[in-house]
C-alpha cells in the first residue's frame, strides 16, 4: 500500500499550527485563560492575528487543542509507567515508579480549572470539555483493564472503569489541594499508588459474591 506524503503547503501549515500552539501554551500559562488573547498569542508566536484565525476559529479552539495535546501526553506517560517493564518483573501499580508532578502540571491544573469554570457557564463549550473527559476516562479505563488483567483481577471483582475513576479523582483532588499547599504535589503519585494497591488488595481478598 502506498502512502501519500504531505505537500509542502500542508507541512508548513502543520508547522505554523505547532508554533501557534506552543505560543498559546506560554501565554495561557503566564496570563491565565481569561487574560490571554489571540493578539498576545500571535505576538508570542511571531505571526499575525489573521494567521491565528486561519488555523483556529477562536481562543476556545486554541485551548481545546492544547487540552487534546495534554490528554495524549498524559495517556502515553501513564501507559509507559504501567507497562514499560515485562509483567513478570512488575509488582503492582506503577511498579513502584510513581508519576512525578512538576510545577508545570500544577500550573496547567490551575489553568484547566479556570477554563472549566468558564465552560460551566457555556453549554456548547461545556459539552466539548465533557467529551474530552469521557475520552480520558475511556483511555485510562482501558489501561487499567490491561493492568488488572495482568494482576489476575477479574472485571466483576474490580471494574476497570471504577478503578480508573477513583485514580483520576485522587489525582485531581491532590492537584487541587496542591494549589494552596504546593508540597502536596509531590504526594500525588504516592497517593495514587497507595489507593490503587488498596483497591486491588480488597478486590482479590474479598469473598466472591
One Martini backbone bead per residue (centre of mass of N, CA, C, O) as a GRO file, in nm:
protein
  209
    1UNK     BB    1   0.095   0.037   0.024
    2UNK     BB    2   0.053   0.362  -0.042
    3UNK     BB    3   0.184   0.679   0.051
    4UNK     BB    4   0.105   1.016   0.118
    5UNK     BB    5   0.266   1.293   0.115
    6UNK     BB    6   0.290   1.581   0.234
    7UNK     BB    7   0.274   1.880   0.149
    8UNK     BB    8   0.433   2.169   0.184
    9UNK     BB    9   0.183   2.321   0.278
   10UNK     BB   10   0.100   2.120   0.501
   11UNK     BB   11   0.362   2.138   0.662
   12UNK     BB   12   0.346   2.444   0.717
   13UNK     BB   13   0.077   2.439   0.865
   14UNK     BB   14   0.166   2.250   1.092
   15UNK     BB   15   0.393   2.432   1.193
   16UNK     BB   16   0.220   2.675   1.262
   17UNK     BB   17   0.037   2.536   1.468
   18UNK     BB   18   0.261   2.457   1.664
   19UNK     BB   19   0.358   2.747   1.724
   20UNK     BB   20   0.087   2.851   1.828
   21UNK     BB   21   0.056   2.645   2.060
   22UNK     BB   22   0.314   2.713   2.210
   23UNK     BB   23   0.237   3.009   2.258
   24UNK     BB   24  -0.031   2.957   2.404
   25UNK     BB   25   0.088   2.806   2.644
   26UNK     BB   26   0.248   3.048   2.750
   27UNK     BB   27   0.021   3.258   2.776
   28UNK     BB   28  -0.169   3.100   2.959
   29UNK     BB   29   0.038   3.057   3.190
   30UNK     BB   30   0.089   3.370   3.240
   31UNK     BB   31  -0.235   3.485   3.225
   32UNK     BB   32  -0.450   3.306   3.160
   33UNK     BB   33  -0.739   3.267   3.002
   34UNK     BB   34  -0.882   3.552   3.019
   35UNK     BB   35  -0.615   3.736   2.967
   36UNK     BB   36  -0.589   3.610   2.719
   37UNK     BB   37  -0.502   3.647   2.364
   38UNK     BB   38  -0.474   3.643   2.031
   39UNK     BB   39  -0.268   3.871   2.014
   40UNK     BB   40  -0.060   3.744   2.211
   41UNK     BB   41  -0.015   3.486   2.052
   42UNK     BB   42   0.083   3.612   1.791
   43UNK     BB   43   0.324   3.763   1.915
   44UNK     BB   44   0.468   3.511   2.041
   45UNK     BB   45   0.486   3.362   1.745
   46UNK     BB   46   0.519   3.573   1.495
   47UNK     BB   47   0.225   3.648   1.408
   48UNK     BB   48  -0.070   3.704   1.291
   49UNK     BB   49  -0.396   3.717   1.366
   50UNK     BB   50  -0.485   3.581   1.101
   51UNK     BB   51  -0.319   3.320   1.140
   52UNK     BB   52  -0.478   3.219   1.376
   53UNK     BB   53  -0.769   3.220   1.237
   54UNK     BB   54  -0.676   3.014   1.006
   55UNK     BB   55  -0.645   2.775   1.243
   56UNK     BB   56  -0.840   2.921   1.459
   57UNK     BB   57  -1.154   3.026   1.557
   58UNK     BB   58  -1.048   3.048   1.866
   59UNK     BB   59  -0.954   3.047   2.189
   60UNK     BB   60  -1.097   2.786   2.252
   61UNK     BB   61  -0.959   2.614   2.035
   62UNK     BB   62  -0.678   2.640   2.145
   63UNK     BB   63  -0.730   2.510   2.419
   64UNK     BB   64  -0.848   2.237   2.321
   65UNK     BB   65  -0.591   2.156   2.173
   66UNK     BB   66  -0.415   2.153   2.425
   67UNK     BB   67  -0.581   1.942   2.573
   68UNK     BB   68  -0.525   1.716   2.373
   69UNK     BB   69  -0.226   1.706   2.421
   70UNK     BB   70  -0.236   1.637   2.723
   71UNK     BB   71  -0.384   1.373   2.696
   72UNK     BB   72  -0.180   1.220   2.523
   73UNK     BB   73   0.058   1.249   2.721
   74UNK     BB   74  -0.073   1.120   2.973
   75UNK     BB   75  -0.137   0.843   2.851
   76UNK     BB   76   0.151   0.770   2.764
   77UNK     BB   77   0.279   0.791   3.048
   78UNK     BB   78   0.101   0.580   3.187
   79UNK     BB   79   0.174   0.343   3.005
   80UNK     BB   80   0.475   0.343   3.067
   81UNK     BB   81   0.457   0.301   3.376
   82UNK     BB   82   0.295   0.026   3.355
   83UNK     BB   83   0.458  -0.125   3.074
   84UNK     BB   84   0.785  -0.106   3.043
   85UNK     BB   85   0.771  -0.376   3.191
   86UNK     BB   86   0.748  -0.682   3.244
   87UNK     BB   87   0.510  -0.845   3.420
   88UNK     BB   88   0.720  -1.040   3.588
   89UNK     BB   89   0.872  -0.749   3.696
   90UNK     BB   90   0.620  -0.659   3.845
   91UNK     BB   91   0.464  -0.459   4.138
   92UNK     BB   92   0.213  -0.320   4.061
   93UNK     BB   93   0.145  -0.003   4.067
   94UNK     BB   94   0.400   0.139   3.875
   95UNK     BB   95   0.636  -0.032   3.999
   96UNK     BB   96   0.717   0.216   4.207
   97UNK     BB   97   0.663   0.424   3.983
   98UNK     BB   98   0.593   0.754   4.022
   99UNK     BB   99   0.429   1.013   3.939
  100UNK     BB  100   0.536   1.324   3.835
  101UNK     BB  101   0.499   1.652   3.974
  102UNK     BB  102   0.508   1.957   3.832
  103UNK     BB  103   0.475   2.284   3.798
  104UNK     BB  104   0.328   2.260   3.523
  105UNK     BB  105   0.092   2.089   3.631
  106UNK     BB  106  -0.022   2.299   3.825
  107UNK     BB  107  -0.065   2.521   3.616
  108UNK     BB  108  -0.256   2.361   3.437
  109UNK     BB  109  -0.472   2.303   3.648
  110UNK     BB  110  -0.545   2.597   3.694
  111UNK     BB  111  -0.624   2.654   3.399
  112UNK     BB  112  -0.841   2.432   3.373
  113UNK     BB  113  -1.021   2.539   3.599
  114UNK     BB  114  -1.084   2.808   3.464
  115UNK     BB  115  -1.215   2.679   3.211
  116UNK     BB  116  -1.439   2.518   3.356
  117UNK     BB  117  -1.588   2.767   3.464
  118UNK     BB  118  -1.650   2.873   3.183
  119UNK     BB  119  -1.795   2.614   3.072
  120UNK     BB  120  -2.031   2.606   3.285
  121UNK     BB  121  -2.155   2.881   3.120
  122UNK     BB  122  -2.114   2.699   2.843
  123UNK     BB  123  -2.266   2.463   2.676
  124UNK     BB  124  -2.083   2.401   2.431
  125UNK     BB  125  -1.816   2.383   2.586
  126UNK     BB  126  -1.899   2.178   2.797
  127UNK     BB  127  -1.938   1.938   2.598
  128UNK     BB  128  -1.644   1.934   2.493
  129UNK     BB  129  -1.520   1.871   2.766
  130UNK     BB  130  -1.682   1.616   2.831
  131UNK     BB  131  -1.575   1.451   2.593
  132UNK     BB  132  -1.281   1.449   2.701
  133UNK     BB  133  -1.341   1.313   2.970
  134UNK     BB  134  -1.446   1.051   2.842
  135UNK     BB  135  -1.183   0.985   2.696
  136UNK     BB  136  -1.004   0.957   2.941
  137UNK     BB  137  -1.163   0.733   3.081
  138UNK     BB  138  -1.141   0.526   2.852
  139UNK     BB  139  -0.830   0.512   2.840
  140UNK     BB  140  -0.775   0.445   3.140
  141UNK     BB  141  -0.955   0.194   3.153
  142UNK     BB  142  -0.789   0.029   2.952
  143UNK     BB  143  -0.529   0.029   3.115
  144UNK     BB  144  -0.655  -0.099   3.371
  145UNK     BB  145  -0.742  -0.361   3.239
  146UNK     BB  146  -0.462  -0.460   3.171
  147UNK     BB  147  -0.352  -0.447   3.458
  148UNK     BB  148  -0.564  -0.640   3.591
  149UNK     BB  149  -0.511  -0.883   3.413
  150UNK     BB  150  -0.214  -0.923   3.509
  151UNK     BB  151  -0.323  -0.959   3.819
  152UNK     BB  152  -0.602  -1.131   3.807
  153UNK     BB  153  -0.843  -0.923   3.787
  154UNK     BB  154  -1.166  -0.924   3.772
  155UNK     BB  155  -1.426  -0.733   3.665
  156UNK     BB  156  -1.629  -0.817   3.903
  157UNK     BB  157  -1.425  -0.720   4.127
  158UNK     BB  158  -1.286  -0.475   3.931
  159UNK     BB  159  -1.375  -0.226   3.762
  160UNK     BB  160  -1.200  -0.036   3.548
  161UNK     BB  161  -1.367   0.228   3.565
  162UNK     BB  162  -1.364   0.254   3.870
  163UNK     BB  163  -1.060   0.261   3.903
  164UNK     BB  164  -1.015   0.511   3.724
  165UNK     BB  165  -1.193   0.715   3.873
  166UNK     BB  166  -1.040   0.712   4.140
  167UNK     BB  167  -0.757   0.794   4.035
  168UNK     BB  168  -0.849   1.061   3.906
  169UNK     BB  169  -0.960   1.183   4.171
  170UNK     BB  170  -0.698   1.181   4.328
  171UNK     BB  171  -0.535   1.357   4.138
  172UNK     BB  172  -0.726   1.603   4.136
  173UNK     BB  173  -0.738   1.653   4.445
  174UNK     BB  174  -0.432   1.694   4.493
  175UNK     BB  175  -0.394   1.927   4.295
  176UNK     BB  176  -0.591   2.119   4.427
  177UNK     BB  177  -0.444   2.127   4.705
  178UNK     BB  178  -0.161   2.228   4.580
  179UNK     BB  179  -0.236   2.526   4.527
  180UNK     BB  180  -0.202   2.585   4.849
  181UNK     BB  181  -0.007   2.308   4.879
  182UNK     BB  182   0.272   2.236   4.711
  183UNK     BB  183   0.380   1.979   4.870
  184UNK     BB  184   0.150   1.780   4.760
  185UNK     BB  185   0.251   1.714   4.472
  186UNK     BB  186   0.457   1.484   4.566
  187UNK     BB  187   0.191   1.287   4.651
  188UNK     BB  188   0.028   1.188   4.410
  189UNK     BB  189   0.162   0.919   4.331
  190UNK     BB  190   0.146   0.787   4.609
  191UNK     BB  191  -0.165   0.792   4.635
  192UNK     BB  192  -0.234   0.631   4.383
  193UNK     BB  193  -0.079   0.378   4.466
  194UNK     BB  194  -0.217   0.322   4.736
  195UNK     BB  195  -0.510   0.306   4.633
  196UNK     BB  196  -0.471   0.096   4.412
  197UNK     BB  197  -0.365  -0.134   4.595
  198UNK     BB  198  -0.610  -0.143   4.784
  199UNK     BB  199  -0.819  -0.223   4.569
  200UNK     BB  200  -0.683  -0.484   4.482
  201UNK     BB  201  -0.676  -0.622   4.755
  202UNK     BB  202  -0.981  -0.621   4.806
  203UNK     BB  203  -1.059  -0.779   4.544
  204UNK     BB  204  -0.876  -1.042   4.615
  205UNK     BB  205  -0.990  -1.093   4.925
  206UNK     BB  206  -1.268  -1.101   4.868
  207UNK     BB  207  -1.544  -1.258   4.852
  208UNK     BB  208  -1.734  -1.407   4.646
  209UNK     BB  209  -2.063  -1.327   4.515
   0.00000   0.00000   0.00000
